[in-house]
Short mmCIF file of C-alpha atoms in Angstrom, two decimals:
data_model
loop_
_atom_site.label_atom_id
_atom_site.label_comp_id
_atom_site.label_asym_id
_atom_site.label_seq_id
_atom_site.Cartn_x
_atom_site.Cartn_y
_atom_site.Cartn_z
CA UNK M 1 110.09 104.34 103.64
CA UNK M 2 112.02 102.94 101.00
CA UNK M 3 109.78 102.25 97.79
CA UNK M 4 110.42 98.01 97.32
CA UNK M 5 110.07 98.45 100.87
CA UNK M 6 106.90 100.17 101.37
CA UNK M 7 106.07 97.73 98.20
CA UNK M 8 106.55 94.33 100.26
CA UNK M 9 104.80 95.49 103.25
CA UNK M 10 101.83 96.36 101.05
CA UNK M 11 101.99 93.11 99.21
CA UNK M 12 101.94 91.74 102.69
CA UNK M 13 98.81 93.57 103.95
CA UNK M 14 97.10 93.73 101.32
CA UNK M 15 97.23 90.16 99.36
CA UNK M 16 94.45 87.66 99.93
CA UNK M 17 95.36 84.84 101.41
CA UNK M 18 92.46 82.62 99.91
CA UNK M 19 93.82 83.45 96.06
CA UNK M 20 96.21 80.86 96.63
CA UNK M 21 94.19 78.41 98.93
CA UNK M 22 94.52 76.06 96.53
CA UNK M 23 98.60 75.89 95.75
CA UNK M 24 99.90 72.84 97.04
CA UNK M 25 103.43 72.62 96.94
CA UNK M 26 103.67 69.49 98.30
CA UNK M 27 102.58 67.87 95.47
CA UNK M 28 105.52 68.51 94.04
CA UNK M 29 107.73 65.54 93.03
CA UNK M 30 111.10 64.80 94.49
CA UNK M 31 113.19 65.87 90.80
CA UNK M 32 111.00 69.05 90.47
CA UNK M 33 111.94 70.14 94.30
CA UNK M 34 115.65 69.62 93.15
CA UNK M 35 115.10 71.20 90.40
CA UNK M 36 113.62 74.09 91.69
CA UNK M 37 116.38 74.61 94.58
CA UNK M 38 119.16 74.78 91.88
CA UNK M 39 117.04 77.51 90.36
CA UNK M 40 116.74 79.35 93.96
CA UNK M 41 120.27 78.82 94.28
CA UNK M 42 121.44 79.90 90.69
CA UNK M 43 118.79 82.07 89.57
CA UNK M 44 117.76 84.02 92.37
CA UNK M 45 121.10 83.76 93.61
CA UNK M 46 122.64 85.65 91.04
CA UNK M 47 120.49 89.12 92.75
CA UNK M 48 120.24 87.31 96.35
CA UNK M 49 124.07 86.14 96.17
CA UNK M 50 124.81 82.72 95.32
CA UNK M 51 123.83 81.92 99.18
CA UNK M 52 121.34 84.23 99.56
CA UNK M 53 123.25 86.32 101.57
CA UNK M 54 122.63 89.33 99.60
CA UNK M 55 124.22 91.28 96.44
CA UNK M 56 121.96 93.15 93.96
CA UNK M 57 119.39 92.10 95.98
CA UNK M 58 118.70 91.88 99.81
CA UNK M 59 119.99 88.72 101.47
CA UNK M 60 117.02 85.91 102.04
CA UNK M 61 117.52 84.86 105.27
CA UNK M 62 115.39 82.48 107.04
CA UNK M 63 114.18 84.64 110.07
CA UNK M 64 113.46 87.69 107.97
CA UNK M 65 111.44 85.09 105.44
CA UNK M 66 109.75 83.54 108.30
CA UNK M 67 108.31 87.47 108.52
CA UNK M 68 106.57 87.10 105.49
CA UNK M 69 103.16 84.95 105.03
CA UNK M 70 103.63 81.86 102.54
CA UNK M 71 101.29 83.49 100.13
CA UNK M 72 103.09 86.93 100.31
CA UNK M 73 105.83 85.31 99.33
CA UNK M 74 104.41 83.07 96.56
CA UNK M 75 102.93 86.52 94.74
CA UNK M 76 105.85 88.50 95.11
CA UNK M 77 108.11 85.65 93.36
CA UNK M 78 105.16 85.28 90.67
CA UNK M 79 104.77 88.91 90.08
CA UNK M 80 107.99 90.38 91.34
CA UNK M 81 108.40 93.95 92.80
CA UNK M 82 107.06 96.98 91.36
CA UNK M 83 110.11 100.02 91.80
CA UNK M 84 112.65 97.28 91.88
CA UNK M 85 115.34 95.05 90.07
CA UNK M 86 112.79 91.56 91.44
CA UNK M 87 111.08 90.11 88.11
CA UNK M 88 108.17 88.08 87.96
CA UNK M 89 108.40 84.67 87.49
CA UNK M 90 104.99 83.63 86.67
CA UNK M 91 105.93 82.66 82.68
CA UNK M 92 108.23 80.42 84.17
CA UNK M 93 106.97 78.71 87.43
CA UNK M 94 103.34 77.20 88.65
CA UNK M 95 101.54 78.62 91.68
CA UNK M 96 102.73 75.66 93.52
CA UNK M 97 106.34 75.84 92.18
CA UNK M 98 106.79 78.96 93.57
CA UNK M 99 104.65 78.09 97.02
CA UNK M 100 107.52 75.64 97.57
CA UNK M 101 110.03 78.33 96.76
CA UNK M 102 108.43 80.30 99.59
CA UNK M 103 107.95 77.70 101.88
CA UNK M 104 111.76 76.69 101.09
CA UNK M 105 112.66 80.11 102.30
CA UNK M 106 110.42 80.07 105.56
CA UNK M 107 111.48 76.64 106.56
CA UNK M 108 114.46 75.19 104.99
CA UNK M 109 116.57 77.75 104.34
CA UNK M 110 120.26 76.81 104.87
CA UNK M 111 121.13 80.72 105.52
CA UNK M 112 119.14 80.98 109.23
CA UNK M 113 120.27 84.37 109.82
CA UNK M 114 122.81 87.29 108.88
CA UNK M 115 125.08 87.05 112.27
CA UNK M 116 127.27 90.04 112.76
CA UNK M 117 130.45 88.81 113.41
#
């Protein structure tokens, strides 16, 4: 297994869900969340491709995110991924910042799937 690989599914298996129990995202205000998808669009998209269809980085699309708990998802874009190119963003976003980030992915996430076409 591929090391960033074997790295997410540990994150995955491993990460306590009740650590971030109390991140509420939805507290966020209406500006920040606009905010915060311009960064998810720019920022991550310069690795993820500018529609998260992939480039240095895998492509983000919703049904693989959707694989991924909320919280697995929240630590791994607050601490990034050990053996790869993903940086932590901790220094730059709140616990609930980046829980809405993650629950962007899961549930809102223009880019549904990677079709073959």
């Amino acid at each position: 297994m591929h090391l960033p690989a074997l790295s997410l599914l540990l994150i995955g298996l491993l990460f306590p869900a009740a650590a971030l129990a109390e991140t509420r995202a939805d507290t966020l205000d209406s500006e920040r969340q606009a905010e915060l998808k311009t960064l998810l669009y720019q920022d991550c998209g310069s690795c993820h491709g500018m529609t998260l269809r992939g480039g240095l980085g895998p492509a983000l699309p919703r049904d693989r995110m959707e694989a991924f708990s909320p919280e697995a998802l929240t630590y791994i874009i607050q601490h990034g991924i050990p053996g790869s190119a993903m940086p932590g963003w901790k220094t730059l976003l709140s616990d609930a910042e980046a829980r809405w980030i993650a629950d962007h992915l899961r549930t809102d996430n223009s880019l549904e799937t990677l079709q073959q076409d």
